[in-house]
Each structure stands twice: as structure tokens, then as C-alpha cells.
GROMACS .gro file of C-alpha atoms in nm:
model
  101
    1ARG     CA    1   6.782   8.629   9.520
    2ILE     CA    2   7.030   8.346   9.546
    3GLY     CA    3   7.321   8.590   9.551
    4ASP     CA    4   7.187   8.752   9.869
    5LEU     CA    5   7.148   8.411  10.031
    6ALA     CA    6   7.505   8.315   9.935
    7ARG     CA    7   7.635   8.648  10.068
    8ALA     CA    8   7.449   8.602  10.398
    9VAL     CA    9   7.583   8.248  10.443
   10LEU     CA   10   7.938   8.359  10.367
   11GLU     CA   11   7.918   8.663  10.597
   12ASN     CA   12   7.769   8.456  10.880
   13SER     CA   13   8.048   8.199  10.841
   14GLY     CA   14   8.315   8.463  10.899
   15LYS     CA   15   8.531   8.315  10.624
   16ASP     CA   16   8.681   8.514  10.337
   17VAL     CA   17   8.559   8.324  10.030
   18GLU     CA   18   8.548   8.454   9.674
   19MET     CA   19   8.212   8.419   9.502
   20SER     CA   20   8.170   8.401   9.125
   21ILE     CA   21   7.847   8.432   8.926
   22ILE     CA   22   7.815   8.165   8.658
   23GLY     CA   23   7.459   8.231   8.537
   24LEU     CA   24   7.180   7.987   8.462
   25ARG     CA   25   7.268   7.637   8.349
   26PRO     CA   26   7.052   7.433   8.109
   27GLY     CA   27   6.729   7.330   8.281
   28GLU     CA   28   6.758   7.579   8.569
   29LYS     CA   29   6.481   7.828   8.632
   30MET     CA   30   6.456   8.165   8.804
   31TYR     CA   31   6.200   8.047   9.060
   32GLU     CA   32   6.152   7.759   9.300
   33GLU     CA   33   5.836   7.549   9.297
   34LEU     CA   34   5.784   7.361   9.622
   35MET     CA   35   5.440   7.220   9.542
   36SER     CA   36   5.278   7.195   9.199
   37GLU     CA   37   4.907   7.219   9.116
   38GLU     CA   38   4.900   6.841   9.064
   39GLU     CA   39   5.071   6.776   9.399
   40SER     CA   40   4.831   7.007   9.585
   41ALA     CA   41   4.538   6.793   9.468
   42ARG     CA   42   4.678   6.505   9.678
   43ALA     CA   43   4.823   6.706   9.967
   44LEU     CA   44   4.730   6.766  10.328
   45GLU     CA   45   4.831   7.071  10.531
   46THR     CA   46   4.929   7.102  10.897
   47ASP     CA   47   5.014   7.419  11.087
   48LYS     CA   48   5.380   7.376  10.987
   49ILE     CA   49   5.411   7.158  10.677
   50PHE     CA   50   5.243   7.019  10.367
   51LEU     CA   51   5.218   6.640  10.332
   52ILE     CA   52   5.218   6.536   9.966
   53LEU     CA   53   5.059   6.194   9.942
   54PRO     CA   54   5.169   5.919   9.698
   55TYR     CA   55   4.999   5.889   9.359
   56ASP     CA   56   4.812   5.575   9.460
   57TYR     CA   57   4.693   5.699   9.799
   58ASP     CA   58   4.374   5.611   9.984
   59ARG     CA   59   4.257   5.941  10.136
   60ARG     CA   60   4.062   5.761  10.412
   61GLN     CA   61   4.380   5.588  10.533
   62TYR     CA   62   4.563   5.919  10.554
   63GLN     CA   63   4.273   6.109  10.709
   64GLU     CA   64   4.270   5.862  10.998
   65ARG     CA   65   4.648   5.880  11.040
   66TYR     CA   66   4.668   6.259  11.005
   67ALA     CA   67   4.341   6.362  11.169
   68ASN     CA   68   4.461   6.717  11.244
   69THR     CA   69   4.530   6.804  10.880
   70ARG     CA   70   4.327   6.993  10.623
   71LEU     CA   71   4.326   7.032  10.247
   72PRO     CA   72   4.562   7.307  10.130
   73GLU     CA   73   4.409   7.643  10.051
   74ILE     CA   74   4.654   7.709   9.767
   75GLY     CA   75   4.707   7.540   9.432
   76THR     CA   76   5.079   7.591   9.384
   77TYR     CA   77   5.344   7.695   9.629
   78SER     CA   78   5.630   7.872   9.455
   79SER     CA   79   5.856   8.172   9.478
   80THR     CA   80   5.715   8.343   9.167
   81GLY     CA   81   5.491   8.584   9.358
   82ALA     CA   82   5.698   8.618   9.673
   83GLY     CA   83   5.859   8.942   9.780
   84LEU     CA   84   6.235   8.961   9.816
   85MET     CA   85   6.397   8.954  10.160
   86ARG     CA   86   6.656   9.211  10.260
   87LEU     CA   87   7.009   9.083  10.325
   88ALA     CA   88   6.977   9.172  10.697
   89ASP     CA   89   6.655   8.969  10.722
   90ILE     CA   90   6.819   8.668  10.555
   91LYS     CA   91   7.110   8.684  10.801
   92ALA     CA   92   6.870   8.703  11.096
   93MET     CA   93   6.670   8.408  10.965
   94LEU     CA   94   6.989   8.201  10.927
   95ARG     CA   95   7.101   8.287  11.281
   96ASN     CA   96   6.759   8.200  11.425
   97SER     CA   97   6.747   7.872  11.232
   98ALA     CA   98   7.094   7.775  11.353
   99ALA     CA   99   6.995   7.854  11.712
  100GLU     CA  100   6.692   7.623  11.683
  101LEU     CA  101   6.912   7.333  11.573
   0.00000   0.00000   0.00000
């Protein structure tokens, strides 16, 4: 949940900041979609990332350039079916990510 992420960021910052919940705004949704079904049809996958190709792509051109890629095994990539992380796990992930930077 976004509230847990906000709490983790605030707690990791060490600052005393007041947080207020404002609810959904028009057009907002309760999930995040990182790759749609349509995008996955023109995507390539590496061990770390998805490459979403332009609408007018030539697959042969990209297969030569990205020889170590494969077609994605999933249709959509979204948070709708994902499990929730515990607050402690979110904090640890933030610390590890900051250390990598």
C-alpha cells in the first residue's frame, strides 16, 4: 500500500513530517500497471528489464541489437495480483536500493 511506502520513506529520512490521507483523485486507480497486454506484444525481456518497442518497430532490427533478449512470458505486468510487502521489508528494500546508488 502507498501509505506503507510513504511511512517507510519518512521513517528512513529521520524527519518528523505529518502525513495526511486525501483519498483517490479523479482518474487514479488502486493498482499500478507497468506493462499492458498491448505493450507486451511488442516487448522484449532481459534478465533485469522489459524493453517496450515503438509502435512502428522492425523486430529484426531489434533482435540483432538486443540478441540476448527473449519474448516476455507474461501478458500484463501489474500490481493487481501481487502480495503486499511488510513495512520492515519496504524499509530494507529502500536501504538496499540507496546503498546501490
